[in-house]
């Protein structure tokens, strides 16, 4: 290949370059005796940059959702691709089922998503891709139930992640902070009982698995945190409470309120701020791919 | 006795009447193998009203204080007497030592003030005076460490009290919410280690014994609560946090911020509002003496 | 009269004594060319205590209400009488019409209630009763629209009152802090336009007449203030905002949140705390009748 | 030039490309009869992209600072260059003197910085560069006194800017919200009296020129706003107050609290979030250069 062709190729490549691809990867769960799919956005540079190890953003979906949500439901369908390329990040969007809350259910063997994400998914990703396969190279975020998941899993496994974020997070699954009418209460029970059993008197499993009660753990862990919520979101007061408790116990964290509700427009707007936040952490950790 | 003398006596009595007396009562503790004194204000009506059973306000002192504080340290030395008379209340001011925090120390057999107040003091008072010797007839409040004591003891023993209050309460004894310089930190340790041992990593005994972490218990108990703090008090943010958590989990409570700091002027001003609050509870419970 | 009869009389008197009377007084308004009634509770001691001058509590009613509300609508119909007797206070309950907001309407000559209350009512009361006819002897409070009225009138006329209070106050009459649907917005306009004209762009008359915008004036005035609201009241966020602004600009004030909504049960509970607060101010001012 | 040389040049250009230049531009002020310098970062693409009109970010410095601060004081000296290139933004950093507060002083003809920035600087920039010379193409932000300046100037001239931001903004210049000791008070007066005269009783010029009192104007303007402050900043409570008032009156805005104090580390961290925020506004306005 002469120099001309080489330069031409380079130029073409740099045009083609802005096109991360999104794989669908099957990730089996021994714990649940079942295989779930995950979407994995791989930045365009990954193919050429054959020696580099890439940091990974684990990005969790919300209740009633599935692994493909983040790559399909944002109004701008190129968002995930662009962010993967712009920041040279592998973005893994695993399955969390419609209502697992990313915890290991004590009453349902088929819902063991804490184990799935923190052991099985991470191991499979680290085997399949050239990742920075350690704490410094992993960050985690999510929306709604996935915001809970990101803070909950990183809060309980601080040895696995360098930073964590939550958008519009369902950070309190206990009913104690809410006044529900009988209809709402019934619906709520129907959703949570399959994973946590009947709620019963406080303190209970619902309290123990709510992020709002884990703020002292978050303080001790010391992970960089980014948390935001729309002021018209039905979860805004829960997020304000978490912010106030983190202020109260002096846990460093970024907290943002902005216009918007529990919508994909909101999350499309919020995600780039999370990625920018994580990028700083990854750069400080020396694992960002330039 | 003729009618004239009877009427004269009545009149004199009504003059004499505005003079509750304050007894000093020795209350032994089997748990601590020691006897402590308590001040007991008995309303003037108690002597004449020989069949009536009287409700009791347990009123706890603060750190570095003793049982005689409430009856001696308010700028107006007649405050306790007047309130006892005005509301026909027995006001019991028991000993809590300079730094017991009204808990049963797991490391110090000589500091067992939860047992002392909830078992030994109450039993002795109910034996010594014509009290309404049940939950409906007892209310409890206190200042600073005693505000903690009132919420802590009633929170853990809701079967004993009809309502509880806290003025300028030291409602968080964990250090997790504070930034102390080494000098302050050393002082703090010196105070708490004799009753709770070294603080150690969270969650720990310090967290478990702080009212700020008991808000779900307060919700479940459902006792009427009155909490206040001066805006210039060094404990104001802790009291705001407790208020916000009680708002968050929908626990009914009266919460007041007013001018003032951690002073006897403040407590002299605050106590009559507590007694007025308790009086309503006692009236609803049918145990107030008219 | 012999001594026996004298003593008997005294005794009877002390029984009769607990019976303040509530007058209805016609108070003409030159400004509005109309006469309105006021209810005036006069303590039982007033008749015997013929040389004493009595302090006056002006107590304002809410929207859709009238002068007789405070003496007729509390669940306990003896409340006003008892408080007048207990604290030796004259309690004046003047007319504020269904929707005057206690201001001098710039568009309606027939609605001039700022002038009415601050000039005509006070003058008439001071002529009719043995009052402490100066600032030190007057306090003012009210509920809802009347809470606004009490803070608004004392805020603009600090030379007339020694202290002011608001229960469940409608402390913001501008629409700028609210999101109303068209129906609500229409209703709101129908109420306010007769006294303030069309709202128009901000800043406007609505803003200028809202207590929430007068907090710097309240700071400068330095009057003792007591403000409260029920946590289930639709006006709670407005009251929280006023409290925060008074905290922010360091205006001394008592602020309470307690269980309850926009109901007479709430106001019956709240009023005694206001009177207790005012009594301290009157005692410090040397004008309380013992 | 043959194709080979052309391609080579392109490649070299794309390397050179990541190097915005920062001009120093003299901008005379007729109002102040004096010429001040401004720093202007021009993105590398500007030279090649000869037909494009570029949006402009006006970026204001803080008290005790000067026009060169933003380009010289961030720990990473390439920050401004990189942001200009990454977002294809012209970044103008004008002079605001050590203590002008970006207002037209009513007592000092030599301090007329509202006129300077909003008329003279903007006009000069639009004459000198290929700008989008209208509202849609201008955004403004700043730090501390410059955060005040950005919200103050855009608040009073909403026809000039598409969006505004404030980092660690000095959003209240009235003393009414603070308790200063005599020394602090004296220092404060020495700073503000040259531009606003003696403070005098409220309401006054200090109140009228504080952003905290302009929240209804910000609501009416409807400009997108981004406001942040570090939790250890001495200005945090002022920023919280502005946020709460904007929440209260339903003004859409992004508000962030994050770790940090009044330092260049904080502002280096904060600025990229502002630029990302502005970029979305510019893209929606159709004026961003791709």
Coordinates of C-alpha atoms in Angstrom, one line a residue, chain A:
Chain A
X1 CA 0.0 0.0 0.0
X2 CA 1.5 3.3 -1.0
X3 CA 1.3 6.4 1.1
X4 CA -1.5 7.8 -0.9
X5 CA -3.8 4.9 -0.3
X6 CA -2.8 4.8 3.3
X7 CA -3.7 8.5 3.8
X8 CA -7.0 8.0 1.9
X9 CA -7.8 5.0 4.1
X10 CA -7.1 7.1 7.2
X11 CA -9.4 9.8 6.0
X12 CA -12.1 7.4 5.2
X13 CA -11.7 5.8 8.5
X14 CA -12.0 9.1 10.3
X15 CA -15.3 9.6 8.6
X16 CA -16.5 6.1 9.2
X17 CA -15.1 6.3 12.7
X18 CA -18.1 8.1 14.1
X19 CA -20.1 4.9 14.2
X20 CA -19.9 2.8 17.3
X21 CA -21.7 -0.5 16.9
X22 CA -24.2 -2.0 19.3
X23 CA -23.8 -5.7 19.8
X24 CA -26.4 -8.0 21.3
X25 CA -24.7 -10.4 23.7
X26 CA -26.2 -13.4 25.4
X27 CA -25.1 -13.6 29.0
X28 CA -26.1 -16.7 30.8
X29 CA -27.0 -16.7 34.5
X30 CA -26.1 -19.8 36.5
X31 CA -27.9 -18.3 39.5
X32 CA -31.2 -18.0 37.6
X33 CA -30.7 -20.9 35.2
X34 CA -31.5 -18.7 32.4
X35 CA -29.8 -16.6 29.7
X36 CA -30.5 -12.9 29.2
X37 CA -29.4 -10.6 26.4
X38 CA -27.4 -7.4 26.8
X39 CA -26.8 -4.6 24.4
X40 CA -23.2 -3.5 24.2
X41 CA -22.1 -0.3 22.5
X42 CA -18.5 -0.6 21.3
X43 CA -16.8 2.6 20.2
X44 CA -15.5 2.8 16.7
X45 CA -11.9 3.2 17.9
X46 CA -12.0 -0.2 19.6
X47 CA -11.3 -2.1 16.4
X48 CA -8.3 0.0 15.3
X49 CA -7.0 0.6 18.8
X50 CA -6.2 -3.1 19.3
X51 CA -4.0 -2.9 22.3
X52 CA -6.1 -0.5 24.3
X53 CA -8.2 -1.7 27.2
X54 CA -11.5 0.2 27.5
X55 CA -13.4 1.3 30.5
X56 CA -17.0 0.2 30.8
X57 CA -20.2 2.1 31.7
X58 CA -22.9 -0.2 33.0
X59 CA -26.2 1.4 32.1
X60 CA -29.3 0.1 33.7
X61 CA -32.9 0.3 32.5
X62 CA -36.1 1.1 34.4
X63 CA -39.1 -0.8 35.6
X64 CA -41.3 -2.2 32.8
X65 CA -38.2 -2.0 30.7
X66 CA -35.6 -4.3 29.1
X67 CA -32.0 -4.4 28.0
X68 CA -32.7 -2.7 24.6
X69 CA -34.4 0.4 26.1
X70 CA -31.4 2.7 26.3
X71 CA -30.4 2.0 22.7
X72 CA -33.9 2.3 21.3
X73 CA -36.0 4.6 23.3
X74 CA -34.2 7.9 23.4
X75 CA -35.6 10.4 20.9
X76 CA -32.2 10.7 19.3
X77 CA -31.4 7.1 18.4
X78 CA -27.7 7.8 17.9
X79 CA -27.2 9.0 21.5
X80 CA -25.5 5.8 22.9
X81 CA -23.4 5.4 19.8
X82 CA -22.2 9.0 19.9
X83 CA -21.3 8.9 23.6
X84 CA -19.5 5.6 23.2
X85 CA -17.4 7.2 20.4
X86 CA -17.0 10.6 22.0
X87 CA -15.6 9.2 25.2
X88 CA -14.2 5.9 24.0
X89 CA -16.4 4.0 26.4
X90 CA -17.9 0.5 26.2
X91 CA -21.5 0.9 27.2
X92 CA -23.1 -2.2 28.6
X93 CA -26.9 -2.3 28.9
X94 CA -27.8 -5.5 30.7
X95 CA -31.2 -7.0 31.4
X96 CA -32.9 -6.2 34.7
X97 CA -36.3 -7.6 34.0
X98 CA -39.5 -5.6 34.3
X99 CA -39.4 -5.5 38.1
X100 CA -36.3 -7.1 39.6
X101 CA -35.0 -3.9 41.3
X102 CA -31.6 -5.4 40.7
X103 CA -31.6 -7.3 44.0
X104 CA -31.3 -11.0 44.9
X105 CA -34.9 -11.9 45.8
X106 CA -35.1 -13.8 49.1
X107 CA -38.4 -15.3 48.0
X108 CA -37.9 -15.9 44.3
X109 CA -34.9 -18.0 43.0
X110 CA -35.7 -16.8 39.5
X111 CA -35.0 -13.2 40.4
X112 CA -31.3 -12.9 41.4
X113 CA -30.2 -9.7 39.6
X114 CA -27.7 -8.5 42.2
X115 CA -25.7 -11.7 41.6
X116 CA -26.3 -11.5 37.9
X117 CA -25.1 -8.0 37.3
X118 CA -22.2 -8.0 39.8
X119 CA -20.9 -11.4 39.1
X120 CA -22.1 -12.9 35.9
X121 CA -22.5 -9.9 33.6
X122 CA -19.3 -8.3 34.7
X123 CA -17.3 -11.5 34.3
X124 CA -18.8 -12.2 30.8
X125 CA -18.0 -8.6 29.7
X126 CA -14.5 -8.8 30.9
X127 CA -14.0 -12.1 29.1
X128 CA -15.6 -10.9 25.9
X129 CA -14.1 -7.4 25.5
X130 CA -10.7 -5.7 26.1
X131 CA -11.9 -4.0 29.2
X132 CA -10.1 -2.4 32.1
X133 CA -11.2 -5.4 34.2
X134 CA -11.0 -3.8 37.6
X135 CA -12.7 -1.2 39.8
X136 CA -11.0 1.7 38.2
X137 CA -12.4 0.9 34.8
X138 CA -16.0 0.5 35.7
X139 CA -18.8 3.0 36.3
X140 CA -22.5 2.4 36.6
X141 CA -25.6 4.4 36.1
X142 CA -29.3 4.0 35.3
X143 CA -32.7 5.5 35.2
X144 CA -35.6 5.1 37.7
X145 CA -35.4 1.5 38.9
X146 CA -32.0 1.5 37.2
X147 CA -30.9 4.5 39.2
X148 CA -31.8 2.6 42.3
X149 CA -29.8 -0.4 40.8
X150 CA -26.7 1.6 40.1
X151 CA -26.5 3.2 43.6
X152 CA -27.7 -0.1 45.3
X153 CA -25.2 -2.4 43.6
X154 CA -22.3 0.0 43.8
X155 CA -23.2 0.8 47.4
X156 CA -23.1 -2.9 48.3
X157 CA -20.1 -3.7 46.0
X158 CA -17.8 -0.6 46.2
X159 CA -14.9 -2.8 45.2
X160 CA -16.4 -3.2 41.7
X161 CA -17.0 0.3 40.6
X162 CA -15.1 3.6 40.4
X163 CA -18.2 5.8 40.4
X164 CA -22.0 5.6 40.2
X165 CA -25.0 7.7 39.0
X166 CA -28.7 7.8 39.2
X167 CA -31.2 9.6 37.0
X168 CA -34.8 9.9 38.3
X169 CA -33.9 7.1 40.7
X170 CA -36.5 5.1 42.5
X171 CA -34.4 5.4 45.6
X172 CA -37.0 4.4 48.2
X173 CA -39.0 1.2 47.7
X174 CA -40.4 1.2 51.2
X175 CA -44.0 2.5 51.3
X176 CA -43.3 4.3 54.6
X177 CA -42.7 7.6 52.9
X178 CA -45.9 7.6 50.9
X179 CA -49.5 8.0 51.3
X180 CA -51.2 5.6 48.9
X181 CA -54.9 5.1 48.3
X182 CA -56.0 1.5 48.5
X183 CA -55.9 1.1 44.7
X184 CA -52.3 2.4 44.5
X185 CA -51.3 0.3 47.5
X186 CA -52.7 -2.8 46.0
X187 CA -50.8 -2.2 42.7
X188 CA -47.6 -1.5 44.6
X189 CA -47.9 -4.7 46.6
X190 CA -48.6 -6.7 43.5
X191 CA -45.3 -5.5 42.1
X192 CA -43.0 -5.9 45.1
X193 CA -44.3 -9.0 46.8
X194 CA -42.9 -11.3 44.1
X195 CA -39.4 -10.1 44.9
X196 CA -39.6 -9.1 48.6
X197 CA -42.6 -10.9 50.0
X198 CA -45.3 -9.0 52.0
X199 CA -44.0 -5.7 53.4
X200 CA -44.8 -6.3 57.1
X201 CA -44.0 -3.9 59.9
X202 CA -40.9 -1.6 59.7
X203 CA -38.0 -2.1 59.8
X204 CA -38.2 -4.7 57.1
X205 CA -36.6 -5.9 53.9
X206 CA -38.1 -3.0 52.0
X207 CA -36.4 -0.5 54.2
X208 CA -33.1 -2.5 54.1
X209 CA -33.1 -2.5 50.3
X210 CA -33.8 1.2 49.8
X211 CA -31.0 3.5 48.8
X212 CA -32.5 6.3 51.0
X213 CA -31.4 4.2 54.0
X214 CA -27.9 3.5 52.7
X215 CA -26.5 7.0 52.9
X216 CA -24.1 6.1 55.7
X217 CA -22.8 3.2 53.5
X218 CA -22.4 5.6 50.6
X219 CA -20.4 8.0 52.9
X220 CA -18.1 5.2 54.0
X221 CA -17.6 3.9 50.5
X222 CA -16.6 7.3 49.2
X223 CA -17.4 6.6 45.6
X224 CA -18.0 9.7 43.4
X225 CA -21.7 10.0 42.9
X226 CA -23.9 11.9 40.4
X227 CA -27.6 12.0 41.1
X228 CA -30.3 14.0 39.3
X229 CA -34.0 14.2 39.0
X230 CA -36.6 16.4 37.1
X231 CA -38.6 18.8 39.2
X232 CA -41.8 17.4 37.7
X233 CA -40.9 13.8 38.3
X234 CA -43.1 11.9 40.8
X235 CA -39.9 10.8 42.4
X236 CA -38.4 14.3 43.1
X237 CA -39.1 14.3 46.8
X238 CA -37.4 11.0 47.3
X239 CA -34.3 12.3 45.4
X240 CA -34.4 15.5 47.4
X241 CA -34.4 13.4 50.6
X242 CA -31.4 11.4 49.5
X243 CA -29.6 14.6 48.6
X244 CA -30.3 16.1 52.0
X245 CA -29.1 13.0 53.8
X246 CA -25.9 13.0 51.8
X247 CA -25.5 16.7 52.6
X248 CA -26.2 16.0 56.2
X249 CA -23.6 13.2 56.5
X250 CA -21.1 15.0 54.3
X251 CA -21.0 12.5 51.5
X252 CA -19.4 14.1 48.4
X253 CA -21.8 13.9 45.4
X254 CA -23.1 15.9 42.4
X255 CA -26.8 16.6 42.7
X256 CA -28.9 18.3 40.0
X257 CA -32.5 19.3 39.7
X258 CA -33.6 20.4 36.3
X259 CA -36.8 20.9 34.3
X260 CA -38.6 17.7 33.3
X261 CA -40.4 14.6 34.4
X262 CA -40.1 10.8 34.1
X263 CA -39.5 10.8 30.4
X264 CA -37.0 9.7 27.7
X265 CA -36.5 13.4 26.8
X266 CA -35.3 13.9 30.4
X267 CA -32.9 10.9 30.3
X268 CA -31.6 11.7 26.9
X269 CA -30.7 15.1 28.3
X270 CA -29.3 13.7 31.5
X271 CA -27.1 10.9 30.3
X272 CA -24.4 13.1 28.6
X273 CA -23.8 14.9 32.0
X274 CA -23.3 11.5 33.6
X275 CA -20.8 10.4 31.0
X276 CA -18.9 13.7 31.3
X277 CA -18.8 13.2 35.1
X278 CA -17.6 9.6 34.7
X279 CA -15.0 10.6 32.2
X280 CA -13.3 12.8 34.7
X281 CA -13.2 9.9 37.2
X282 CA -11.8 7.6 34.5
X283 CA -9.2 10.2 33.5
X284 CA -8.1 10.7 37.1
X285 CA -7.9 6.9 37.4
X286 CA -5.6 6.8 34.3
X287 CA -7.9 4.4 32.4
X288 CA -9.6 6.7 29.9
X289 CA -8.8 6.0 26.3
X290 CA -7.7 9.2 24.6

